PDB file of C-alpha atoms in Angstrom:
ATOM      1  CA  ARG A   1       0.061  -0.159   0.174  1.00  0.00           C
ATOM      2  CA  MET A   2       1.169   3.341  -0.831  1.00  0.00           C
ATOM      3  CA  MET A   3       2.289   5.516   2.126  1.00  0.00           C
ATOM      4  CA  LYS A   4       0.643   8.842   2.371  1.00  0.00           C
ATOM      5  CA  HIS A   5       2.494  12.019   3.280  1.00  0.00           C
ATOM      6  CA  LEU A   6       0.866  15.110   5.074  1.00  0.00           C
ATOM      7  CA  ALA A   7       2.627  18.434   4.575  1.00  0.00           C
ATOM      8  CA  ILE A   8       1.861  21.032   7.080  1.00  0.00           C
ATOM      9  CA  ILE A   9       2.897  24.703   6.368  1.00  0.00           C
ATOM     10  CA  ASP A  10       2.881  27.261   9.144  1.00  0.00           C
ATOM     11  CA  VAL A  11       3.188  30.931   8.106  1.00  0.00           C
ATOM     12  CA  GLY A  12       3.832  32.870  11.094  1.00  0.00           C
ATOM     13  CA  SER A  13       5.074  36.396  12.149  1.00  0.00           C
ATOM     14  CA  ASN A  14       8.825  35.285  12.385  1.00  0.00           C
ATOM     15  CA  SER A  15       9.105  32.483   9.863  1.00  0.00           C
ATOM     16  CA  VAL A  16       7.690  29.939   7.548  1.00  0.00           C
ATOM     17  CA  SER A  17       7.889  26.266   8.605  1.00  0.00           C
ATOM     18  CA  LEU A  18       7.183  23.040   6.839  1.00  0.00           C
ATOM     19  CA  GLN A  19       6.819  19.615   8.572  1.00  0.00           C
ATOM     20  CA  ILE A  20       6.016  16.439   6.602  1.00  0.00           C
ATOM     21  CA  SER A  21       4.597  13.288   8.148  1.00  0.00           C
ATOM     22  CA  GLU A  22       4.432   9.820   6.790  1.00  0.00           C
ATOM     23  CA  ILE A  23       1.097   8.436   7.618  1.00  0.00           C
ATOM     24  CA  LYS A  24       0.975   4.766   8.542  1.00  0.00           C
ATOM     25  CA  GLY A  25      -2.477   3.873   9.541  1.00  0.00           C
ATOM     26  CA  LYS A  26      -3.246   5.496  12.880  1.00  0.00           C
ATOM     27  CA  VAL A  27       0.299   6.594  13.405  1.00  0.00           C
ATOM     28  CA  TYR A  28       2.769   8.973  11.788  1.00  0.00           C
ATOM     29  CA  ASP A  29       6.543   9.578  11.597  1.00  0.00           C
ATOM     30  CA  ILE A  30       7.931  12.996  10.933  1.00  0.00           C
ATOM     31  CA  VAL A  31      10.172  12.700   7.876  1.00  0.00           C
ATOM     32  CA  GLU A  32      10.966  16.371   6.992  1.00  0.00           C
ATOM     33  CA  GLU A  33      11.322  19.659   8.606  1.00  0.00           C
ATOM     34  CA  TYR A  34      12.155  22.929   6.871  1.00  0.00           C
ATOM     35  CA  LYS A  35      12.097  26.470   8.296  1.00  0.00           C
ATOM     36  CA  GLU A  36      13.045  29.832   6.935  1.00  0.00           C
ATOM     37  CA  THR A  37      13.094  33.041   9.022  1.00  0.00           C
ATOM     38  CA  ILE A  38      11.074  35.735   7.344  1.00  0.00           C
ATOM     39  CA  ARG A  39       9.762  38.525   9.447  1.00  0.00           C
ATOM     40  CA  ILE A  40       6.469  39.163   7.760  1.00  0.00           C
ATOM     41  CA  GLY A  41       5.117  40.629  10.837  1.00  0.00           C
ATOM     42  CA  ASP A  42       7.492  43.631  10.471  1.00  0.00           C
ATOM     43  CA  ASP A  43       5.176  45.187   7.643  1.00  0.00           C
ATOM     44  CA  VAL A  44       1.869  44.350   9.324  1.00  0.00           C
ATOM     45  CA  PHE A  45       2.577  45.724  12.774  1.00  0.00           C
ATOM     46  CA  LYS A  46       4.158  48.893  11.455  1.00  0.00           C
ATOM     47  CA  THR A  47       1.920  49.851   8.504  1.00  0.00           C
ATOM     48  CA  GLY A  48      -1.089  47.464   8.877  1.00  0.00           C
ATOM     49  CA  SER A  49      -0.565  45.626   5.635  1.00  0.00           C
ATOM     50  CA  PHE A  50       2.011  43.586   3.622  1.00  0.00           C
ATOM     51  CA  SER A  51       4.333  45.205   1.201  1.00  0.00           C
ATOM     52  CA  GLU A  52       4.998  44.278  -2.223  1.00  0.00           C
ATOM     53  CA  THR A  53       8.414  43.026  -1.060  1.00  0.00           C
ATOM     54  CA  THR A  54       7.174  41.112   1.830  1.00  0.00           C
ATOM     55  CA  VAL A  55       4.562  39.330  -0.473  1.00  0.00           C
ATOM     56  CA  GLN A  56       7.123  38.508  -2.908  1.00  0.00           C
ATOM     57  CA  SER A  57       9.256  37.004  -0.039  1.00  0.00           C
ATOM     58  CA  ILE A  58       6.463  34.941   1.069  1.00  0.00           C
ATOM     59  CA  ILE A  59       5.877  33.460  -2.490  1.00  0.00           C
ATOM     60  CA  ASN A  60       9.557  32.730  -2.822  1.00  0.00           C
ATOM     61  CA  VAL A  61       9.541  30.817   0.382  1.00  0.00           C
ATOM     62  CA  ILE A  62       6.405  29.039  -0.458  1.00  0.00           C
ATOM     63  CA  ALA A  63       7.827  28.128  -3.809  1.00  0.00           C
ATOM     64  CA  ARG A  64      11.042  26.544  -2.165  1.00  0.00           C
ATOM     65  CA  ILE A  65       8.702  24.612   0.238  1.00  0.00           C
ATOM     66  CA  LYS A  66       6.675  23.203  -2.466  1.00  0.00           C
ATOM     67  CA  SER A  67       9.952  21.988  -4.319  1.00  0.00           C
ATOM     68  CA  VAL A  68      10.710  20.097  -0.699  1.00  0.00           C
ATOM     69  CA  ILE A  69       7.343  18.628  -0.737  1.00  0.00           C
ATOM     70  CA  ALA A  70       7.494  17.453  -4.241  1.00  0.00           C
ATOM     71  CA  LYS A  71      10.519  15.341  -3.654  1.00  0.00           C
ATOM     72  CA  ARG A  72       8.360  13.255  -1.154  1.00  0.00           C
ATOM     73  CA  GLY A  73       5.850  12.348  -3.965  1.00  0.00           C
ATOM     74  CA  ASP A  74       2.103  12.141  -3.216  1.00  0.00           C
ATOM     75  CA  SER A  75       1.173  14.567  -0.360  1.00  0.00           C
ATOM     76  CA  ASP A  76      -1.743  16.327   1.205  1.00  0.00           C
ATOM     77  CA  ILE A  77      -0.889  19.850   1.886  1.00  0.00           C
ATOM     78  CA  ARG A  78      -2.324  22.072   4.506  1.00  0.00           C
ATOM     79  CA  ALA A  79      -0.987  25.624   4.950  1.00  0.00           C
ATOM     80  CA  VAL A  80      -2.274  27.885   7.783  1.00  0.00           C
ATOM     81  CA  ALA A  81      -1.363  31.399   8.807  1.00  0.00           C
ATOM     82  CA  THR A  82      -1.725  33.217  12.050  1.00  0.00           C
ATOM     83  CA  ALA A  83      -1.504  36.665  13.580  1.00  0.00           C
ATOM     84  CA  PRO A  84       0.066  38.671  10.555  1.00  0.00           C
ATOM     85  CA  PHE A  85      -2.687  37.525   8.234  1.00  0.00           C
ATOM     86  CA  ARG A  86      -5.479  38.080  10.909  1.00  0.00           C
ATOM     87  CA  ASN A  87      -4.198  41.872  11.108  1.00  0.00           C
ATOM     88  CA  SER A  88      -3.296  42.714   7.628  1.00  0.00           C
ATOM     89  CA  ALA A  89      -5.552  45.044   5.655  1.00  0.00           C
ATOM     90  CA  ASN A  90      -4.439  43.137   2.266  1.00  0.00           C
ATOM     91  CA  ALA A  91      -4.426  39.518   3.678  1.00  0.00           C
ATOM     92  CA  ALA A  92      -7.235  38.408   1.212  1.00  0.00           C
ATOM     93  CA  GLU A  93      -5.462  39.959  -1.661  1.00  0.00           C
ATOM     94  CA  THR A  94      -2.283  38.264  -0.610  1.00  0.00           C
ATOM     95  CA  ILE A  95      -3.644  35.092  -0.208  1.00  0.00           C
ATOM     96  CA  GLY A  96      -5.066  35.311  -3.586  1.00  0.00           C
ATOM     97  CA  ILE A  97      -1.587  36.117  -5.213  1.00  0.00           C
ATOM     98  CA  ILE A  98      -0.057  33.179  -3.312  1.00  0.00           C
ATOM     99  CA  ARG A  99      -2.457  30.861  -4.745  1.00  0.00           C
ATOM    100  CA  ASP A 100      -2.162  32.102  -8.247  1.00  0.00           C
ATOM    101  CA  LYS A 101       1.689  31.955  -8.142  1.00  0.00           C
ATOM    102  CA  CYS A 102       2.298  28.862  -5.990  1.00  0.00           C
ATOM    103  CA  GLY A 103      -1.055  26.821  -6.037  1.00  0.00           C
ATOM    104  CA  ILE A 104      -1.285  26.610  -2.385  1.00  0.00           C
ATOM    105  CA  ASP A 105      -4.449  27.810  -0.366  1.00  0.00           C
ATOM    106  CA  ILE A 106      -3.530  29.441   2.937  1.00  0.00           C
ATOM    107  CA  GLU A 107      -6.069  29.184   5.625  1.00  0.00           C
ATOM    108  CA  VAL A 108      -6.167  31.942   8.187  1.00  0.00           C
ATOM    109  CA  ILE A 109      -6.973  30.588  11.597  1.00  0.00           C
ATOM    110  CA  ASP A 110      -8.167  32.721  14.564  1.00  0.00           C
ATOM    111  CA  GLY A 111      -6.456  32.977  17.869  1.00  0.00           C
ATOM    112  CA  LEU A 112      -8.653  30.773  19.654  1.00  0.00           C
ATOM    113  CA  GLU A 113      -8.213  28.016  17.010  1.00  0.00           C
ATOM    114  CA  GLU A 114      -4.466  28.788  17.600  1.00  0.00           C
ATOM    115  CA  ALA A 115      -4.654  28.287  21.238  1.00  0.00           C
ATOM    116  CA  ARG A 116      -6.539  25.108  21.030  1.00  0.00           C
ATOM    117  CA  LEU A 117      -4.005  23.579  18.678  1.00  0.00           C
ATOM    118  CA  VAL A 118      -1.091  24.585  20.882  1.00  0.00           C
ATOM    119  CA  TYR A 119      -3.021  22.739  23.750  1.00  0.00           C
ATOM    120  CA  LEU A 120      -3.378  19.668  21.629  1.00  0.00           C
ATOM    121  CA  TYR A 121       0.247  19.684  20.843  1.00  0.00           C
ATOM    122  CA  VAL A 122       1.202  20.193  24.619  1.00  0.00           C
ATOM    123  CA  SER A 123      -1.086  17.273  25.723  1.00  0.00           C
ATOM    124  CA  SER A 124       0.685  15.056  23.425  1.00  0.00           C
ATOM    125  CA  LYS A 125       3.849  15.617  25.124  1.00  0.00           C
ATOM    126  CA  PHE A 126       2.722  15.857  28.878  1.00  0.00           C
ATOM    127  CA  GLN A 127       0.448  13.925  31.158  1.00  0.00           C
ATOM    128  CA  MET A 128      -1.907  16.909  31.621  1.00  0.00           C
ATOM    129  CA  ASN A 129      -4.321  15.037  33.583  1.00  0.00           C
ATOM    130  CA  GLY A 130      -1.969  15.328  36.413  1.00  0.00           C
ATOM    131  CA  LEU A 131      -1.404  18.889  36.178  1.00  0.00           C
ATOM    132  CA  ASN A 132      -3.043  22.219  36.899  1.00  0.00           C
ATOM    133  CA  ALA A 133      -1.255  24.166  34.068  1.00  0.00           C
ATOM    134  CA  VAL A 134      -0.951  27.307  32.143  1.00  0.00           C
ATOM    135  CA  THR A 135       0.091  26.876  28.614  1.00  0.00           C
ATOM    136  CA  LEU A 136       1.719  29.906  26.872  1.00  0.00           C
ATOM    137  CA  ASP A 137       2.625  30.072  23.080  1.00  0.00           C
ATOM    138  CA  ILE A 138       4.575  33.508  22.752  1.00  0.00           C
ATOM    139  CA  GLY A 139       4.535  34.270  19.142  1.00  0.00           C
ATOM    140  CA  GLY A 140       5.600  37.365  16.903  1.00  0.00           C
ATOM    141  CA  GLY A 141       1.852  38.776  16.567  1.00  0.00           C
ATOM    142  CA  SER A 142       0.069  37.228  19.584  1.00  0.00           C
ATOM    143  CA  THR A 143       0.322  35.136  22.788  1.00  0.00           C
ATOM    144  CA  GLU A 144      -2.080  32.059  23.051  1.00  0.00           C
ATOM    145  CA  ILE A 145      -2.932  31.326  26.831  1.00  0.00           C
ATOM    146  CA  VAL A 146      -4.798  28.166  27.805  1.00  0.00           C
ATOM    147  CA  MET A 147      -5.516  27.337  31.554  1.00  0.00           C
ATOM    148  CA  SER A 148      -6.270  23.483  32.575  1.00  0.00           C
ATOM    149  CA  ILE A 149      -7.077  21.704  35.634  1.00  0.00           C
ATOM    150  CA  LYS A 150      -6.452  18.031  35.628  1.00  0.00           C
ATOM    151  CA  GLY A 151      -6.452  18.125  31.843  1.00  0.00           C
ATOM    152  CA  GLY A 152      -9.767  19.945  31.580  1.00  0.00           C
ATOM    153  CA  VAL A 153      -9.466  23.290  29.987  1.00  0.00           C
ATOM    154  CA  THR A 154     -10.889  26.069  31.974  1.00  0.00           C
ATOM    155  CA  PHE A 155      -9.774  29.140  30.032  1.00  0.00           C
ATOM    156  CA  LEU A 156      -8.610  29.677  26.301  1.00  0.00           C
ATOM    157  CA  GLU A 157      -7.485  33.158  25.013  1.00  0.00           C
ATOM    158  CA  SER A 158      -5.370  34.804  22.389  1.00  0.00           C
ATOM    159  CA  LEU A 159      -3.960  38.081  23.418  1.00  0.00           C
ATOM    160  CA  PRO A 160      -2.307  40.801  21.376  1.00  0.00           C
ATOM    161  CA  LEU A 161       1.065  40.328  23.036  1.00  0.00           C
ATOM    162  CA  GLY A 162       3.336  39.259  20.236  1.00  0.00           C
ATOM    163  CA  THR A 163       6.992  40.085  20.407  1.00  0.00           C
ATOM    164  CA  ILE A 164       7.167  41.809  16.986  1.00  0.00           C
ATOM    165  CA  LYS A 165       3.732  43.782  17.529  1.00  0.00           C
ATOM    166  CA  LEU A 166       4.840  45.074  20.972  1.00  0.00           C
ATOM    167  CA  THR A 167       8.341  45.876  19.585  1.00  0.00           C
ATOM    168  CA  LYS A 168       6.941  47.938  16.669  1.00  0.00           C
ATOM    169  CA  GLU A 169       4.312  49.627  19.029  1.00  0.00           C
ATOM    170  CA  PHE A 170       6.493  50.579  22.006  1.00  0.00           C
ATOM    171  CA  PHE A 171      10.199  50.756  20.919  1.00  0.00           C
ATOM    172  CA  LYS A 172      11.422  53.536  18.924  1.00  0.00           C
ATOM    173  CA  ASN A 173      14.973  53.195  20.236  1.00  0.00           C
ATOM    174  CA  ASN A 174      17.573  50.388  20.365  1.00  0.00           C
ATOM    175  CA  PRO A 175      18.083  49.851  23.217  1.00  0.00           C
ATOM    176  CA  PRO A 176      14.707  50.888  24.352  1.00  0.00           C
ATOM    177  CA  LYS A 177      14.563  53.803  26.822  1.00  0.00           C
ATOM    178  CA  LYS A 178      13.192  53.369  30.365  1.00  0.00           C
ATOM    179  CA  ALA A 179      10.064  55.179  29.575  1.00  0.00           C
ATOM    180  CA  GLU A 180       9.378  52.733  26.637  1.00  0.00           C
ATOM    181  CA  LEU A 181       9.946  49.780  28.788  1.00  0.00           C
ATOM    182  CA  ASP A 182       7.680  51.278  31.503  1.00  0.00           C
ATOM    183  CA  GLY A 183       4.926  51.775  28.768  1.00  0.00           C
ATOM    184  CA  LEU A 184       5.321  48.168  27.583  1.00  0.00           C
ATOM    185  CA  ARG A 185       5.065  46.923  31.080  1.00  0.00           C
ATOM    186  CA  ARG A 186       1.859  48.753  31.772  1.00  0.00           C
ATOM    187  CA  TYR A 187       0.158  47.695  28.666  1.00  0.00           C
ATOM    188  CA  VAL A 188       0.937  44.016  29.326  1.00  0.00           C
ATOM    189  CA  ASN A 189      -0.055  44.196  32.879  1.00  0.00           C
ATOM    190  CA  GLU A 190      -3.363  45.727  31.807  1.00  0.00           C
ATOM    191  CA  THR A 191      -3.840  43.166  29.025  1.00  0.00           C
ATOM    192  CA  LEU A 192      -3.179  40.251  31.430  1.00  0.00           C
ATOM    193  CA  LYS A 193      -6.125  41.452  33.821  1.00  0.00           C
ATOM    194  CA  GLU A 194      -8.290  39.439  31.241  1.00  0.00           C
ATOM    195  CA  ILE A 195      -6.635  36.180  32.678  1.00  0.00           C
ATOM    196  CA  PRO A 196      -8.241  34.364  35.634  1.00  0.00           C
ATOM    197  CA  SER A 197      -5.969  34.839  38.900  1.00  0.00           C
ATOM    198  CA  ASP A 198      -7.778  32.348  41.130  1.00  0.00           C
ATOM    199  CA  SER A 199      -6.572  29.157  39.437  1.00  0.00           C
ATOM    200  CA  PRO A 200      -4.388  26.595  41.277  1.00  0.00           C
ATOM    201  CA  VAL A 201      -1.608  26.706  38.966  1.00  0.00           C
ATOM    202  CA  ASP A 202       1.376  24.481  39.540  1.00  0.00           C
ATOM    203  CA  THR A 203       2.937  24.244  36.182  1.00  0.00           C
ATOM    204  CA  ILE A 204       3.718  26.646  33.294  1.00  0.00           C
ATOM    205  CA  ILE A 205       4.370  25.345  29.803  1.00  0.00           C
ATOM    206  CA  CYS A 206       5.953  27.335  27.251  1.00  0.00           C
ATOM    207  CA  THR A 207       6.087  26.785  23.589  1.00  0.00           C
ATOM    208  CA  GLY A 208       7.602  28.729  20.395  1.00  0.00           C
ATOM    209  CA  GLY A 209      10.709  30.416  19.338  1.00  0.00           C
ATOM    210  CA  THR A 210      10.557  33.305  21.710  1.00  0.00           C
ATOM    211  CA  THR A 211      10.707  30.958  24.841  1.00  0.00           C
ATOM    212  CA  ASN A 212      13.459  29.026  23.284  1.00  0.00           C
ATOM    213  CA  ASN A 213      15.637  32.314  22.849  1.00  0.00           C
ATOM    214  CA  ILE A 214      14.970  33.170  26.416  1.00  0.00           C
ATOM    215  CA  SER A 215      15.966  29.603  27.575  1.00  0.00           C
ATOM    216  CA  TYR A 216      19.116  29.847  25.478  1.00  0.00           C
ATOM    217  CA  ILE A 217      20.187  33.210  26.910  1.00  0.00           C
ATOM    218  CA  HIS A 218      19.337  32.215  30.472  1.00  0.00           C
ATOM    219  CA  ASN A 219      21.656  28.987  30.010  1.00  0.00           C
ATOM    220  CA  LYS A 220      24.396  31.059  28.552  1.00  0.00           C
ATOM    221  CA  ARG A 221      24.510  33.371  31.392  1.00  0.00           C
ATOM    222  CA  GLU A 222      24.375  30.787  33.959  1.00  0.00           C
ATOM    223  CA  HIS A 223      26.750  28.384  32.169  1.00  0.00           C
ATOM    224  CA  LEU A 224      24.191  25.701  31.962  1.00  0.00           C
TER     225      LEU A 224
END
């Protein structure tokens, strides 16, 4: 029987990623991963829409990803996009151009669906039924937060706390001035008031490149 491949393309604020899995009945093996850093969120969170240069960059990356997929033979493809496409004034136009140029349909998922998918992923890696947990996915355009008690979701939300988005909105200097940092802290604290504060949390689980970078910096500083 022919093996079936499933190719997933994730178009995010910081990068475009590909993961190809080989489906074997009810199980799968990841057989290919590919990623290119392309900060498409820079345009959106600065001007409100994608520039022609950014659109062309996305097309170029998607075209290269298609060639990677083609080497695996028969594949089902699902392409999803998150915060930049949710916030861009010309998202629909851009999706149409990508469809025409690359033959790939990009599906824009909302923040709650993104949070749900993050929790499904985390649930496959941790025994959530033994934890009272907060799951955080910190991205370039948004942060998804899921609270769960013994595996049951009690709160799920997507907040406008992406790293690129906040950088563009609050920081005009590099390094940022104290007043800029103070303004960012006030905004984050005000936004986080939406999160329930009475849940018995004992575990925080973080996903995403931002968390990986923070962990790397911490480990280097502490010689870990």
